[in-house]
Coordinates of N, CA and C in Angstrom, one line a residue:
Chain A
D1 N 1.2 -0.8 -0.3 CA 0.3 0.2 0.2 C 1.2 0.8 -0.2
G2 N 1.1 2.6 -1.0 CA 1.9 3.5 -1.6 C 1.3 5.0 -0.6
G3 N 2.2 5.3 0.0 CA 1.7 6.4 0.5 C 2.7 6.9 1.5
I4 N 2.5 7.8 2.3 CA 3.2 8.6 3.5 C 3.5 8.0 4.4
T5 N 4.0 7.9 5.1 CA 3.4 7.4 7.0 C 4.5 8.8 7.5
Q6 N 3.5 9.2 9.2 CA 4.5 10.2 9.8 C 4.0 9.8 10.8
S7 N 5.5 9.4 11.6 CA 4.7 8.6 13.3 C 5.3 10.1 14.6
P8 N 4.9 10.3 15.3 CA 3.8 9.3 15.6 C 2.2 10.2 15.5
K9 N 1.3 10.1 15.9 CA 0.7 11.0 15.3 C 0.1 12.3 16.4
Y10 N 0.5 11.9 17.6 CA 0.7 13.3 18.4 C 1.6 13.5 19.5
L11 N 2.3 14.0 20.1 CA 3.9 13.9 20.6 C 3.8 15.2 21.3
F12 N 4.4 14.9 22.4 CA 4.1 16.0 23.8 C 5.8 16.6 23.9
R13 N 6.4 17.4 24.3 CA 8.0 17.6 24.4 C 7.4 18.9 25.5
K14 N 8.5 18.6 26.5 CA 9.2 20.0 27.6 C 10.0 21.0 26.6
E15 N 9.6 22.4 27.2 CA 10.2 23.6 26.7 C 11.4 23.0 26.8
G16 N 12.4 23.7 25.5 CA 13.4 23.4 25.5 C 14.6 22.1 24.9
Q17 N 13.1 21.2 24.6 CA 14.1 20.2 23.9 C 14.0 20.1 22.5
N18 N 14.8 19.1 21.7 CA 14.7 18.9 20.5 C 13.8 17.8 20.8
V19 N 13.4 17.8 19.6 CA 11.9 17.3 19.0 C 12.3 16.3 17.3
T20 N 12.6 14.7 17.4 CA 12.5 15.1 15.7 C 10.9 14.1 15.4
L21 N 10.4 14.2 13.8 CA 9.3 14.4 13.1 C 10.0 13.6 12.2
S22 N 9.1 11.8 12.2 CA 9.9 11.4 11.2 C 8.6 11.0 9.7
C23 N 9.4 11.6 8.5 CA 7.8 10.7 8.0 C 9.2 10.0 6.6
E24 N 8.3 8.7 6.1 CA 8.5 8.2 5.0 C 8.0 7.6 4.1
Q25 N 8.4 7.4 2.7 CA 7.3 7.3 1.3 C 7.8 6.0 0.9
N26 N 7.1 5.4 0.0 CA 7.4 4.6 -0.2 C 6.5 4.8 -2.2
L27 N 6.4 5.4 -2.2 CA 6.4 6.2 -3.1 C 7.0 6.1 -4.5
N28 N 7.9 6.2 -4.3 CA 9.5 6.2 -4.9 C 9.3 8.3 -5.0
H29 N 9.2 8.7 -4.7 CA 9.3 10.4 -5.1 C 10.5 11.1 -4.9
D30 N 10.8 11.9 -5.8 CA 12.6 12.3 -5.5 C 12.4 13.9 -5.1
A31 N 10.9 14.4 -4.6 CA 11.2 15.8 -3.8 C 10.3 15.3 -2.5
M32 N 10.6 16.0 -1.3 CA 10.2 15.4 0.1 C 10.1 17.5 0.0
Y33 N 8.7 17.1 1.0 CA 8.4 18.4 1.9 C 7.9 18.7 2.9
W34 N 8.5 19.6 4.5 CA 8.0 19.6 5.6 C 6.8 21.4 5.2
Y35 N 5.6 20.7 6.2 CA 4.7 22.3 6.0 C 4.8 22.5 7.9
R36 N 4.5 23.6 7.9 CA 3.5 23.8 9.5 C 1.9 23.9 9.2
Q37 N 1.4 23.9 10.0 CA -0.3 24.3 9.7 C -0.1 24.8 11.3
D38 N -0.9 26.6 12.0 CA -1.1 26.7 13.2 C -2.8 26.7 12.5
P39 N -3.6 26.7 13.8 CA -5.1 26.7 14.2 C -5.4 27.4 12.6
G40 N -6.6 27.5 12.2 CA -6.7 28.2 11.0 C -6.2 28.8 10.4
Q41 N -5.2 28.8 9.9 CA -4.1 28.9 9.3 C -3.9 27.9 7.7
G42 N -3.6 28.4 6.6 CA -3.8 27.5 5.9 C -1.7 26.2 5.7
L43 N -1.5 25.6 5.5 CA -0.1 25.5 5.5 C 1.6 26.6 5.2
R44 N 2.4 26.7 6.4 CA 3.8 27.5 5.5 C 4.9 26.4 5.0
L45 N 5.7 26.6 4.7 CA 7.1 25.7 4.5 C 7.6 25.9 4.5
I46 N 8.4 24.4 5.6 CA 9.4 24.8 6.4 C 11.1 24.6 5.6
Y47 N 11.4 23.2 5.2 CA 11.6 23.2 4.1 C 12.0 22.3 3.2
Y48 N 11.9 22.6 2.1 CA 11.7 21.0 0.9 C 12.3 20.3 1.0
S49 N 13.3 19.4 -0.4 CA 14.4 18.3 -0.6 C 13.9 18.1 -2.3
Q50 N 14.7 18.7 -3.3 CA 14.5 17.8 -4.6 C 15.1 16.4 -4.7
I51 N 15.8 16.1 -3.9 CA 16.6 14.6 -4.3 C 17.4 14.8 -3.3
V52 N 18.4 13.0 -3.3 CA 18.8 13.0 -1.9 C 20.1 13.6 -1.9
N53 N 20.7 14.1 -0.5 CA 21.2 14.8 -0.2 C 21.7 16.3 -0.2
D54 N 20.3 16.7 -0.9 CA 19.7 17.9 -1.2 C 18.8 18.7 -0.2
F55 N 18.8 19.7 0.3 CA 17.7 20.3 1.0 C 17.7 21.9 0.8
Q56 N 16.4 22.3 0.8 CA 16.2 24.0 0.6 C 15.5 24.7 1.6
K57 N 15.8 25.7 2.2 CA 14.7 26.3 3.3 C 13.3 27.2 2.2
G58 N 12.5 26.8 3.0 CA 11.6 27.0 2.3 C 10.9 28.8 3.0
D59 N 10.1 29.2 3.9 CA 9.4 30.3 4.2 C 9.9 30.5 5.9
I60 N 9.2 29.7 6.4 CA 9.5 29.7 7.9 C 11.2 28.7 8.1
A61 N 12.0 28.2 8.3 CA 12.8 27.4 8.3 C 14.0 27.4 10.1
E62 N 13.7 28.9 10.1 CA 14.8 29.0 11.2 C 13.7 28.1 12.7
G63 N 14.8 28.0 13.7 CA 14.5 27.1 14.4 C 14.0 25.5 14.4
Y64 N 14.4 24.7 12.9 CA 14.7 23.1 12.8 C 15.3 23.3 11.5
S65 N 15.5 21.9 11.4 CA 16.2 21.6 10.3 C 15.8 20.2 10.0
V66 N 16.7 19.9 8.8 CA 16.4 18.4 8.4 C 17.6 17.5 7.2
S67 N 17.3 16.0 7.3 CA 18.3 16.3 6.7 C 17.6 14.8 5.6
R68 N 18.4 14.8 4.3 CA 17.7 13.8 3.3 C 18.7 12.8 3.1
E69 N 19.7 11.4 3.9 CA 20.4 10.4 3.5 C 19.7 9.5 2.8
K70 N 18.2 9.3 2.6 CA 17.8 8.4 1.7 C 17.2 9.0 1.2
K71 N 16.1 8.3 -0.2 CA 15.3 9.5 -1.1 C 14.0 8.6 -0.1
E72 N 13.6 8.0 0.6 CA 12.0 7.5 1.2 C 12.8 8.4 2.4
S73 N 12.8 8.5 3.0 CA 13.5 9.5 4.7 C 13.5 11.1 4.5
F74 N 12.9 11.8 5.5 CA 13.4 13.2 5.2 C 12.8 13.7 6.5
P75 N 13.7 13.4 7.7 CA 13.1 14.1 9.5 C 13.1 15.0 9.5
L76 N 12.6 15.5 10.1 CA 12.1 17.0 10.6 C 13.0 17.0 11.7
T77 N 13.6 17.9 12.7 CA 14.0 18.1 13.9 C 13.3 19.1 14.2
V78 N 12.9 19.5 15.2 CA 12.4 21.4 16.1 C 12.8 21.9 17.2
T79 N 13.9 21.9 16.7 CA 15.0 22.7 17.8 C 14.2 23.5 19.0
S80 N 15.0 23.7 19.8 CA 15.4 24.5 20.7 C 14.6 26.0 20.2
A81 N 15.5 26.1 19.5 CA 15.6 28.1 18.7 C 14.4 28.5 18.0
Q82 N 13.4 27.3 18.0 CA 12.0 27.1 17.3 C 11.2 28.3 18.5
K83 N 10.8 29.1 18.7 CA 9.9 29.9 19.0 C 8.6 29.8 20.2
N84 N 8.4 29.5 18.8 CA 6.9 29.1 19.2 C 6.4 27.3 18.4
P85 N 6.8 26.6 19.0 CA 6.9 24.7 18.1 C 5.7 23.8 17.9
T86 N 4.7 24.7 19.1 CA 3.5 23.5 18.8 C 2.9 24.4 17.4
A87 N 2.4 23.3 17.1 CA 2.0 23.1 15.7 C 1.3 22.1 15.2
F88 N 0.7 22.0 13.9 CA 0.3 21.1 13.6 C 1.5 21.1 12.2
Y89 N 2.5 19.4 12.1 CA 3.1 19.7 11.3 C 3.0 18.4 10.3
L90 N 2.8 18.2 8.9 CA 3.2 17.5 7.3 C 3.9 17.5 6.5
C91 N 4.0 16.0 6.1 CA 4.8 16.4 5.4 C 3.9 15.9 3.9
A92 N 4.9 16.2 3.3 CA 4.1 15.7 1.4 C 5.7 15.5 0.7
S93 N 5.0 14.6 -0.9 CA 6.3 14.1 -1.3 C 5.8 14.2 -2.8
S94 N 6.9 14.6 -3.9 CA 6.2 14.8 -5.1 C 7.4 14.3 -6.1
I95 N 7.0 14.2 -7.5 CA 7.5 12.8 -8.3 C 9.1 14.1 -8.3
D96 N 9.3 15.8 -9.3 CA 10.1 16.7 -9.3 C 9.2 17.9 -9.2
V97 N 9.9 18.9 -8.1 CA 9.2 19.8 -7.9 C 10.0 20.5 -8.9
Q98 N 10.5 20.6 -10.4 CA 10.3 21.4 -10.9 C 9.8 21.4 -12.3
L99 N 8.3 20.8 -11.9 CA 7.3 20.4 -12.9 C 6.2 21.4 -13.0
P100 N 5.5 22.8 -13.6 CA 4.8 23.1 -13.5 C 3.0 21.6 -12.9
T101 N 3.5 20.6 -13.1 CA 2.3 19.3 -13.4 C 2.3 18.8 -11.9
D102 N 3.6 19.2 -11.1 CA 4.0 18.3 -9.8 C 2.9 18.2 -8.9
T103 N 2.1 17.3 -9.0 CA 1.4 17.3 -7.9 C 2.1 16.6 -6.3
Q104 N 1.4 17.6 -5.5 CA 2.2 17.0 -3.9 C 1.0 16.0 -3.3
Y105 N 1.5 15.2 -2.7 CA 0.5 14.2 -1.6 C 0.9 13.7 0.2
F106 N 0.5 14.2 0.6 CA 0.4 14.8 2.1 C 0.2 13.6 3.0
G107 N 1.1 12.8 3.6 CA 1.0 12.5 4.8 C -0.5 12.6 6.2
P108 N 0.0 11.7 7.3 CA -1.5 12.3 7.7 C -1.5 13.7 8.9
G109 N -0.1 13.9 9.3 CA 0.4 14.6 10.1 C 0.8 13.9 11.5
T110 N 1.5 15.4 12.2 CA 2.4 15.3 13.6 C 1.6 16.3 14.4
R111 N 1.1 16.0 15.7 CA 0.7 17.2 15.8 C 1.7 17.7 17.6
L112 N 2.2 18.5 17.2 CA 3.4 18.6 17.9 C 3.0 19.8 19.2
T113 N 3.5 19.3 20.7 CA 2.6 20.3 22.1 C 3.6 20.4 22.4
V114 N 4.0 21.5 22.9 CA 5.4 21.5 23.4 C 4.7 22.3 25.2
L115 N 5.5 22.0 25.9 CA 4.6 22.6 27.7 C 5.5 23.1 28.1
Chain B
D1 N 1.9 36.2 -0.4 CA 0.6 36.4 -1.6 C 0.3 35.7 -1.9
A2 N -0.8 35.5 -1.4 CA -1.4 32.9 -2.4 C -1.4 33.3 -3.4
K3 N -2.0 34.2 -3.9 CA -2.5 34.0 -5.4 C -3.5 33.4 -6.0
T4 N -4.2 33.5 -5.4 CA -5.8 33.1 -4.8 C -6.6 33.8 -3.8
T5 N -7.1 33.8 -4.5 CA -8.9 34.2 -3.2 C -10.1 33.2 -3.7
Q6 N -10.5 32.7 -2.3 CA -11.6 31.9 -2.4 C -12.1 32.2 -0.8
P7 N -13.6 32.3 -1.1 CA -14.4 33.2 0.2 C -14.1 32.6 1.1
P8 N -14.0 32.6 2.6 CA -14.0 32.0 3.8 C -14.9 31.0 4.4
S9 N -16.4 31.2 3.9 CA -17.0 30.0 4.4 C -17.8 29.6 3.2
M10 N -18.6 28.5 2.8 CA -19.9 28.1 2.1 C -20.6 27.0 2.8
D11 N -22.3 27.0 2.5 CA -22.4 25.6 3.0 C -23.7 25.4 1.7
C12 N -23.5 24.2 1.9 CA -24.4 23.1 1.0 C -25.1 22.2 1.5
A13 N -25.9 22.1 0.9 CA -27.3 20.5 1.4 C -27.2 19.4 0.6
E14 N -26.9 18.3 1.8 CA -26.9 17.0 1.3 C -27.4 17.0 0.0
G15 N -26.7 16.0 -0.7 CA -27.6 15.7 -2.3 C -27.0 16.8 -2.9
R16 N -26.9 18.2 -2.9 CA -26.5 19.1 -4.0 C -25.2 19.1 -4.2
A17 N -25.1 20.6 -5.1 CA -24.1 20.6 -6.2 C -23.2 21.3 -4.9
A18 N -22.2 21.0 -4.5 CA -21.4 22.1 -4.1 C -20.5 22.8 -4.6
N19 N -20.5 24.0 -5.3 CA -19.9 24.9 -6.3 C -18.7 26.2 -5.5
L20 N -17.7 25.3 -5.3 CA -16.5 26.6 -5.3 C -15.9 27.6 -6.1
P21 N -15.7 28.8 -5.6 CA -15.5 29.1 -6.6 C -13.6 29.8 -6.1
C22 N -12.8 30.4 -7.4 CA -11.3 30.5 -6.7 C -10.9 32.3 -7.9
N23 N -10.5 32.3 -7.4 CA -10.2 33.6 -8.0 C -8.6 34.0 -8.5
H24 N -8.1 33.8 -10.3 CA -6.8 34.2 -9.4 C -6.4 34.6 -10.9
S25 N -6.4 35.7 -10.3 CA -6.6 36.5 -12.2 C -4.8 36.7 -12.8
T26 N -3.8 36.7 -11.3 CA -2.8 37.0 -12.2 C -2.3 35.9 -12.7
I27 N -2.8 34.6 -12.7 CA -2.1 33.3 -13.4 C -1.4 33.0 -14.1
S28 N -0.3 33.1 -14.5 CA 0.6 32.7 -15.7 C 0.2 31.5 -16.3
G29 N 1.1 32.4 -18.1 CA -0.1 30.8 -19.0 C 0.8 29.4 -19.0
N30 N 1.4 29.3 -17.8 CA 2.2 28.1 -17.9 C 1.8 26.8 -16.7
E31 N 1.4 27.8 -15.9 CA 0.6 28.0 -14.2 C -0.8 26.7 -14.2
Y32 N -0.9 25.5 -13.8 CA -2.4 25.1 -13.3 C -2.6 25.8 -12.0
V33 N -4.1 24.9 -12.0 CA -4.7 25.5 -11.2 C -4.8 24.4 -10.7
Y34 N -5.1 23.9 -8.5 CA -4.6 22.4 -8.3 C -5.9 22.8 -6.9
W35 N -6.4 21.9 -6.5 CA -7.4 22.2 -5.7 C -6.9 20.5 -4.7
Y36 N -6.9 21.4 -3.6 CA -6.7 20.1 -2.7 C -7.9 20.2 -1.0
R37 N -7.9 19.3 -0.6 CA -9.1 19.7 0.6 C -9.0 18.7 1.7
Q38 N -9.0 19.5 3.2 CA -8.1 18.9 4.2 C -9.5 18.7 5.5
I39 N -9.6 17.5 5.8 CA -10.8 16.9 6.6 C -10.2 18.0 7.9
H40 N -11.0 17.8 9.0 CA -9.8 18.4 10.1 C -9.4 17.3 10.8
S41 N -8.0 17.9 11.2 CA -6.7 17.2 11.5 C -5.8 16.4 10.4
Q42 N -5.9 16.5 9.6 CA -5.5 15.3 8.4 C -4.6 15.6 8.0
G43 N -3.9 15.4 6.8 CA -3.4 15.8 5.5 C -4.3 16.4 4.6
P44 N -3.6 17.1 4.0 CA -4.5 17.9 2.7 C -4.1 16.9 1.8
Q45 N -5.6 16.7 1.2 CA -6.1 14.9 0.1 C -5.9 16.0 -1.5
Y46 N -4.9 15.7 -2.6 CA -5.6 16.0 -3.9 C -7.1 15.4 -4.2
I47 N -7.6 16.6 -4.7 CA -8.7 16.7 -5.7 C -8.4 16.4 -7.2
I48 N -8.2 17.2 -7.5 CA -7.7 18.1 -9.4 C -7.1 18.9 -9.9
H49 N -6.3 18.9 -10.7 CA -5.8 20.2 -11.5 C -6.3 20.3 -12.9
G50 N -5.8 21.3 -13.2 CA -5.8 21.6 -14.9 C -5.0 22.6 -15.5
L51 N -5.0 22.6 -16.5 CA -4.4 24.3 -17.2 C -5.9 24.9 -17.9
K52 N -5.9 24.9 -18.9 CA -7.3 25.4 -19.4 C -8.7 25.0 -19.7
N53 N -7.7 23.4 -19.7 CA -9.7 23.1 -20.3 C -10.3 22.3 -19.0
N54 N -11.9 21.8 -18.7 CA -12.6 21.5 -18.1 C -12.1 20.3 -17.8
E55 N -11.8 19.9 -16.6 CA -11.5 18.3 -16.1 C -12.1 18.3 -15.2
T56 N -12.4 16.4 -14.9 CA -13.5 15.3 -14.3 C -12.7 14.0 -13.6
N57 N -13.0 14.1 -12.6 CA -12.1 13.1 -12.5 C -13.5 12.2 -11.3
E58 N -13.2 11.0 -10.4 CA -14.7 10.6 -9.7 C -14.4 11.5 -8.5
M59 N -13.8 12.5 -8.4 CA -14.4 13.5 -6.8 C -14.9 14.4 -7.8
A60 N -14.8 14.7 -8.5 CA -14.9 16.1 -8.7 C -15.1 17.4 -10.1
S61 N -15.2 18.2 -10.1 CA -15.4 18.6 -11.4 C -14.1 20.3 -11.7
L62 N -13.1 20.0 -12.4 CA -13.4 21.4 -12.4 C -13.1 22.5 -13.5
I63 N -13.7 23.4 -13.9 CA -14.6 24.6 -14.3 C -13.1 25.3 -14.7
I64 N -12.8 26.1 -15.7 CA -11.8 26.6 -15.8 C -12.5 27.6 -16.7
T65 N -11.9 29.3 -16.7 CA -12.5 30.4 -17.8 C -11.5 30.0 -18.5
E66 N -12.5 31.0 -19.4 CA -11.5 30.4 -21.0 C -10.3 31.6 -20.5
D67 N -10.6 32.7 -19.9 CA -9.3 33.8 -19.7 C -8.6 33.2 -18.4
R68 N -8.9 32.4 -17.9 CA -8.0 31.7 -17.2 C -8.0 32.3 -15.5
K69 N -8.9 33.8 -15.5 CA -8.9 34.5 -14.3 C -9.8 33.8 -12.5
S70 N -10.5 32.9 -13.4 CA -11.0 32.3 -12.1 C -11.5 30.8 -12.7
S71 N -12.0 30.3 -11.1 CA -12.1 28.9 -11.7 C -12.9 28.2 -10.5
T72 N -13.5 26.7 -10.6 CA -14.9 26.8 -10.0 C -14.8 25.3 -9.4
L73 N -15.1 24.8 -8.4 CA -15.0 23.3 -8.3 C -16.1 23.2 -7.8
I74 N -16.7 21.4 -8.4 CA -17.8 21.5 -8.3 C -18.0 20.2 -7.9
L75 N -18.9 20.0 -6.5 CA -19.3 18.4 -5.9 C -20.2 18.5 -6.9
P76 N -20.6 17.3 -7.0 CA -21.6 17.0 -7.7 C -23.2 17.1 -7.2
H77 N -22.4 15.9 -6.2 CA -23.5 15.2 -4.7 C -23.4 15.8 -3.3
A78 N -22.9 16.9 -2.7 CA -22.3 17.2 -1.9 C -22.7 15.8 -0.6
T79 N -22.4 15.1 -0.1 CA -22.2 14.2 1.3 C -21.7 14.9 2.0
L80 N -21.9 14.6 3.6 CA -21.6 15.1 4.8 C -20.2 14.7 5.0
R81 N -19.8 14.0 4.6 CA -18.3 13.7 4.3 C -17.0 15.0 3.5
D82 N -18.0 15.5 2.6 CA -17.5 16.4 1.6 C -16.8 17.4 2.7
T83 N -17.5 17.6 4.1 CA -17.4 18.4 4.7 C -16.2 18.6 5.4
A84 N -15.2 20.3 4.9 CA -13.6 20.0 4.9 C -13.5 21.3 4.0
V85 N -11.8 22.0 4.7 CA -11.3 23.3 3.6 C -11.1 22.6 2.3
Y86 N -11.6 23.7 1.8 CA -11.0 23.3 0.3 C -9.7 24.3 -0.3
Y87 N -8.6 24.2 -0.3 CA -8.0 25.0 -0.9 C -6.9 25.1 -2.0
C88 N -7.3 26.4 -2.7 CA -7.6 26.1 -4.3 C -5.6 26.6 -4.7
I89 N -4.9 26.4 -4.9 CA -4.0 26.5 -5.5 C -3.0 26.6 -6.7
V90 N -2.3 27.8 -7.2 CA -1.7 27.6 -8.4 C 0.1 27.8 -7.8
P91 N 0.7 26.6 -8.3 CA 1.8 26.0 -8.6 C 2.8 27.7 -8.6
R92 N 4.2 28.7 -7.6 CA 4.2 29.4 -8.4 C 5.6 29.1 -8.9
S93 N 6.4 29.5 -9.8 CA 7.6 29.0 -9.8 C 8.3 29.9 -9.6
T94 N 9.9 29.4 -8.9 CA 11.1 30.3 -8.4 C 11.9 30.4 -9.3
T95 N 12.8 31.1 -8.8 CA 13.3 32.0 -9.2 C 14.8 30.4 -9.4
S96 N 14.5 29.4 -8.6 CA 15.5 28.6 -8.5 C 15.2 27.4 -9.5
G97 N 13.6 27.7 -9.7 CA 13.2 26.5 -10.8 C 12.6 26.4 -11.1
T98 N 11.9 25.5 -9.1 CA 10.9 25.3 -8.6 C 9.7 25.5 -9.0
Y99 N 8.9 24.6 -8.2 CA 6.6 24.9 -8.1 C 6.7 25.5 -6.7
K100 N 6.2 26.0 -6.3 CA 5.8 25.9 -4.6 C 4.4 26.2 -4.4
Y101 N 3.8 25.5 -4.0 CA 2.7 25.6 -3.1 C 2.5 27.0 -2.3
I102 N 1.8 27.9 -2.3 CA 1.5 28.8 -1.5 C -0.1 28.1 -1.0
F103 N -0.6 28.5 0.4 CA -1.5 27.9 0.7 C -2.7 29.6 1.3
G104 N -3.9 29.3 1.2 CA -4.1 30.3 1.7 C -4.7 29.3 2.9
T105 N -6.2 30.3 3.3 CA -6.9 30.0 4.1 C -8.0 29.1 3.3
G106 N -8.3 29.1 2.9 CA -9.0 28.0 1.7 C -10.9 28.6 2.3
T107 N -11.5 27.5 1.6 CA -12.7 27.9 2.0 C -13.4 26.9 3.1
R108 N -14.2 27.1 4.0 CA -14.6 26.4 4.8 C -16.0 25.3 4.6
L109 N -15.8 24.2 3.6 CA -17.6 23.5 2.8 C -18.0 22.9 4.3
K110 N -19.1 23.5 4.6 CA -20.2 22.4 5.2 C -21.2 22.4 4.7
V111 N -21.1 20.7 4.7 CA -22.7 20.3 4.2 C -23.5 19.6 5.0
L112 N -24.8 20.1 4.6 CA -25.5 20.1 5.7 C -26.7 19.1 5.8
A113 N -27.4 18.2 6.7 CA -28.1 17.2 6.8 C -29.3 17.9 6.4

């Protein structure tokens, strides 16, 4: 069954701790993305990766870090430098971010709460 | 700069057609119109996309005006499970040669029993 998995669905952390969110895809897509969503708002791009071992900052990258060591995996670390980390985090993947017809497919999301 | 404008909310009676409008007056010649929906606390789900011709799939129909400045997503027979936020997106080309999705706040569709 092809798709994107994110784990865990809910995550709680204490303020000042780093936390890593998992994202895995078995769609054989080259591109992967991380978005953040706050209540009542649209999604905002944190980081994206076109291919393995490459990634680019999105609109709100401060306080976040990523790695892309494998095609299937694109973990996101929320560091203690992120001022307001409580949010809904969504991972997506697509075939080729350089195509105008590139369709992104989203995972189920991880809701992070920092106490 | 979302490049698209949508009404914040709409209601639709169950079984009737839901017509969701989107204005994208600054769209460029090779830019597509995409529609997604997001049911509460889930990831966005792809619905349909198009360039200039009308498109239809098992979920919906997309009608794009001849000047491409606006479009309408049609859910032909809305059900309670269609209650969601619907996003109209025009992926924007960037200086690095990639296409970027810009999400606005979408239209919150409520299907009424």
